[in-house]
Amino acid sequence: MPKKQKKPAKFKFLPFSDQQKRLMHWWRPGLRSAENDFITADGAIRSGKTIACIIGFLTWSQEMFSGESFILAGKTMGALKKNVIRPMLQILEAWGWPYTYIRSGTDARVEIGTNAYYLYGANTEAAQDALQGLTAAGAYLDEAALFPQSFVDQAIGRCSVSGAKIWMNCNPEGPHHYIREEFLLKVKEKRVYHLHFMMTDNLSLSPKVIERYKRAWVHGSVFYKRFILGLWVAADGLIYQQFADHVQDYLVGPDWLKDNQIMYAVIGVDFGGTKSAHSFTLTGFTKGFKQVVVLDEYYRKKRINPKQLQDDFIDFVRRARMKYKVYEAYCDSAEQSLIAGLESACIQAHVAIDIKNAIKGPINDRIAFYNSLIAQGRWKVMKHCTHTIEAFEQAVYDDKKPHQDVRLDDGLMNVDSLDSTEYSTESIQDEILYIVA
């Protein structure tokens, strides 16, 4: 007998702003805005874009179509389910609309009435292949600026039913991003309805909460301009400007640990290549993730054989275990043979640690995470971790790729310590990114 799905809680509706109402109703016949084929809602984080998009997309697709297929896409399938599907099902519960949620398989979808809404992750160039053969009446692309352009193009191409419309929301990226250049700068040519959102468009946020979010990034930084002001601006120069300007403010010693108990720690591992180093980072977390602390590091640029690497890793784990609770290590997933070697060596040495593939999400997500922690004073580094300190102090954007937000990796910059540090926190960064002190 199939397991009965647990129904989500009903969505609690709060008053909507005028901008949210425009996003929900722009498609209604008779409105001038309904003459457009695209809606692009961009702007600040937490500005109410997503909920308004979900409500608008649901009502539009149900009122205007019957027996059709639709595309629902997120940066990853996990992000889609968390950011879109969960609130969507809560809204359906509140409205009393019956639905069927098929969670897994190649045809994961939500069926509402006679319409089917197919779910897609769009984190790689190959993701567009999953759309092949689909005939759709519309698409909702959540966080569209994080999609490969090939997926957006393919989704648009799949929407061939008469009256189809493409719904996109996103936070801004660089000024030459394809979403801005191909849609926001061509609103008349491509019939795009553009709505720009600020935090004040989300009436559920109090002025106090908005101020807390503003403190999450350094005023004037690229992330403040993008996430708070909602501007499409370029990233250049030092990546961690505030850290570089005030390094001593972030360095701590053993005395700091006496007053700040580490609840547990995680190891990040980046494997070296021809011009790069092997790097391990031990990162600890205080209660409630109030502080994130680099506790120890390993850095070796000389070429060593796999046995030496395994011995060094085991020594690093044992040293960490003497002081902290350490259960997991996240390793660069590009080197499966080296990961297998570490697993085997740990078993033989009776060192129990769960070795996992690093998530390796977009580098710019990791950069935004650390810039937020630095701005809030929630990231610290033990003074003896000199390679990590130097890596964060010197990290820069590649000035030869000014429109792509690319971190410089020229064989001279220490990106290895950056990677291993990021791997050690990536599994929990979404949980704490918007927890602002």
Tab-separated table of C-alpha atoms in Angstrom, residues 107-275:
chain	number	residue	atom	x	y	z
A	107	ASP	CA	8.752	13.174	-14.764
A	108	ALA	CA	8.602	14.808	-11.314
A	109	ARG	CA	5.587	17.074	-11.428
A	110	VAL	CA	2.616	18.636	-9.699
A	111	GLU	CA	-0.777	17.933	-11.248
A	112	ILE	CA	-3.449	20.563	-10.617
A	113	GLY	CA	-6.785	20.030	-12.303
A	114	THR	CA	-6.044	18.949	-15.862
A	115	ASN	CA	-2.695	20.780	-16.034
A	116	ALA	CA	0.712	19.261	-15.270
A	117	TYR	CA	3.670	21.267	-13.935
A	118	TYR	CA	6.989	19.521	-14.634
A	119	LEU	CA	9.948	20.171	-12.327
A	120	TYR	CA	13.515	20.855	-13.488
A	121	GLY	CA	16.878	21.787	-12.018
A	122	ALA	CA	18.904	24.111	-14.248
A	123	ASN	CA	22.397	24.119	-12.780
A	124	THR	CA	24.394	22.800	-15.762
A	125	GLU	CA	24.565	23.261	-19.527
A	126	ALA	CA	23.292	19.691	-19.916
A	127	ALA	CA	20.118	20.524	-17.967
A	128	GLN	CA	18.440	21.785	-21.134
A	129	ASP	CA	18.416	18.230	-22.497
A	130	ALA	CA	15.641	17.279	-20.060
A	131	LEU	CA	13.312	19.762	-21.788
A	132	GLN	CA	13.670	18.124	-25.188
A	133	GLY	CA	10.366	16.967	-26.659
A	134	LEU	CA	8.143	18.890	-24.226
A	135	THR	CA	5.386	21.125	-25.540
A	136	ALA	CA	4.503	23.688	-22.883
A	137	ALA	CA	2.027	26.509	-22.380
A	138	GLY	CA	4.306	28.441	-20.066
A	139	ALA	CA	7.345	28.422	-17.823
A	140	TYR	CA	8.243	29.781	-14.409
A	141	LEU	CA	12.013	30.185	-14.002
A	142	ASP	CA	12.940	30.891	-10.380
A	143	GLU	CA	16.320	32.614	-9.834
A	144	ALA	CA	16.675	32.744	-13.612
A	145	ALA	CA	19.915	34.750	-13.547
A	146	LEU	CA	21.638	31.656	-12.119
A	147	PHE	CA	20.583	29.450	-15.057
A	148	PRO	CA	22.781	28.684	-18.058
A	149	GLN	CA	21.490	30.726	-20.984
A	150	SER	CA	21.021	27.494	-22.924
A	151	PHE	CA	18.356	26.340	-20.449
A	152	VAL	CA	16.452	29.633	-20.638
A	153	ASP	CA	16.584	29.540	-24.437
A	154	GLN	CA	15.405	25.925	-24.503
A	155	ALA	CA	12.549	26.641	-22.060
A	156	ILE	CA	11.373	29.528	-24.231
A	157	GLY	CA	11.548	27.288	-27.277
A	158	ARG	CA	9.401	24.641	-25.579
A	159	CYS	CA	6.566	27.122	-24.893
A	160	SER	CA	4.843	26.844	-28.255
A	161	VAL	CA	1.186	26.696	-27.151
A	162	SER	CA	-0.828	29.746	-28.218
A	163	GLY	CA	-0.932	32.317	-25.412
A	164	ALA	CA	2.148	30.927	-23.640
A	165	LYS	CA	4.049	33.264	-21.340
A	166	ILE	CA	7.445	33.063	-19.625
A	167	TRP	CA	7.709	34.082	-15.974
A	168	MET	CA	11.163	34.879	-14.568
A	169	ASN	CA	12.357	36.242	-11.254
A	170	CYS	CA	15.912	36.870	-10.128
A	171	ASN	CA	18.331	38.869	-8.048
A	172	PRO	CA	20.693	41.027	-10.133
A	173	GLU	CA	24.093	39.873	-11.327
A	174	GLY	CA	26.624	41.810	-13.451
A	175	PRO	CA	25.521	44.559	-15.880
A	176	HIS	CA	26.373	42.422	-18.910
A	177	HIS	CA	24.455	39.348	-17.764
A	178	TYR	CA	22.319	37.865	-20.555
A	179	ILE	CA	19.079	38.325	-18.577
A	180	ARG	CA	19.675	42.067	-18.458
A	181	GLU	CA	21.016	42.375	-21.990
A	182	GLU	CA	18.512	40.084	-23.709
A	183	PHE	CA	15.375	40.933	-21.743
A	184	LEU	CA	15.589	44.014	-19.519
A	185	LEU	CA	17.242	46.152	-22.200
A	186	LYS	CA	14.885	44.871	-24.913
A	187	VAL	CA	11.487	45.186	-23.239
A	188	LYS	CA	9.719	46.629	-26.295
A	189	GLU	CA	11.455	44.455	-28.864
A	190	LYS	CA	10.762	41.189	-26.991
A	191	ARG	CA	7.537	42.279	-25.267
A	192	VAL	CA	8.857	42.000	-21.739
A	193	TYR	CA	6.975	43.356	-18.727
A	194	HIS	CA	9.653	44.384	-16.220
A	195	LEU	CA	8.904	44.853	-12.524
A	196	HIS	CA	11.667	45.973	-10.160
A	197	PHE	CA	11.313	45.056	-6.482
A	198	MET	CA	12.732	46.545	-3.301
A	199	MET	CA	12.503	45.161	0.236
A	200	THR	CA	9.783	47.691	0.991
A	201	ASP	CA	7.595	45.875	-1.552
A	202	ASN	CA	7.378	42.993	0.919
A	203	LEU	CA	4.920	44.247	3.537
A	204	SER	CA	5.691	41.298	5.823
A	205	LEU	CA	9.143	42.776	6.563
A	206	SER	CA	9.266	45.318	9.369
A	207	PRO	CA	11.654	48.303	9.120
A	208	LYS	CA	13.751	46.673	11.863
A	209	VAL	CA	14.122	43.454	9.856
A	210	ILE	CA	15.018	45.403	6.701
A	211	GLU	CA	17.768	47.181	8.638
A	212	ARG	CA	19.083	43.818	9.824
A	213	TYR	CA	19.314	42.606	6.246
A	214	LYS	CA	21.127	45.770	5.220
A	215	ARG	CA	23.756	45.034	7.855
A	216	ALA	CA	24.355	41.617	6.324
A	217	TRP	CA	26.611	43.116	3.631
A	218	VAL	CA	29.094	45.955	3.658
A	219	HIS	CA	27.493	49.213	2.534
A	220	GLY	CA	28.727	50.055	-0.956
A	221	SER	CA	29.947	46.528	-1.722
A	222	VAL	CA	28.844	44.708	-4.844
A	223	PHE	CA	26.628	42.417	-2.775
A	224	TYR	CA	24.974	45.338	-0.999
A	225	LYS	CA	24.272	46.988	-4.355
A	226	ARG	CA	22.856	43.791	-5.825
A	227	PHE	CA	21.018	42.175	-2.919
A	228	ILE	CA	19.821	45.278	-1.042
A	229	LEU	CA	19.525	47.943	-3.753
A	230	GLY	CA	18.697	45.468	-6.516
A	231	LEU	CA	21.202	46.901	-9.002
A	232	TRP	CA	22.939	45.121	-11.889
A	233	VAL	CA	26.518	46.137	-11.102
A	234	ALA	CA	29.953	44.740	-11.898
A	235	ALA	CA	32.231	43.013	-9.415
A	236	ASP	CA	35.882	44.057	-9.493
A	237	GLY	CA	38.984	44.330	-7.329
A	238	LEU	CA	39.355	42.589	-3.989
A	239	ILE	CA	36.676	39.988	-3.304
A	240	TYR	CA	36.796	40.313	0.482
A	241	GLN	CA	37.506	44.044	0.760
A	242	GLN	CA	36.385	44.441	4.375
A	243	PHE	CA	38.499	41.507	5.526
A	244	ALA	CA	41.531	42.810	3.634
A	245	ASP	CA	41.101	46.285	5.170
A	246	HIS	CA	40.647	45.033	8.736
A	247	VAL	CA	42.408	41.657	8.906
A	248	GLN	CA	43.314	41.936	12.594
A	249	ASP	CA	39.628	42.311	13.535
A	250	TYR	CA	38.974	38.756	12.350
A	251	LEU	CA	41.975	36.945	13.809
A	252	VAL	CA	41.614	35.081	17.103
A	253	GLY	CA	43.765	32.932	19.381
A	254	PRO	CA	43.245	30.203	21.979
A	255	ASP	CA	41.835	32.672	24.508
A	256	TRP	CA	38.917	33.424	22.195
A	257	LEU	CA	37.970	29.743	22.181
A	258	LYS	CA	37.694	29.748	25.978
A	259	ASP	CA	34.787	32.183	25.714
A	260	ASN	CA	33.213	30.704	22.562
A	261	GLN	CA	32.439	27.003	22.733
A	262	ILE	CA	32.752	25.112	19.440
A	263	MET	CA	29.735	22.819	19.075
A	264	TYR	CA	31.241	20.807	16.219
A	265	ALA	CA	33.609	21.180	13.282
A	266	VAL	CA	33.770	20.124	9.624
A	267	ILE	CA	36.756	19.487	7.358
A	268	GLY	CA	36.975	20.761	3.785
A	269	VAL	CA	39.455	19.145	1.382
A	270	ASP	CA	40.774	20.508	-1.915
A	271	PHE	CA	43.150	18.293	-3.877
A	272	GLY	CA	46.141	19.791	-5.630
A	273	GLY	CA	47.094	19.500	-9.274
A	274	THR	CA	50.080	20.517	-11.357
A	275	LYS	CA	50.112	24.152	-10.171
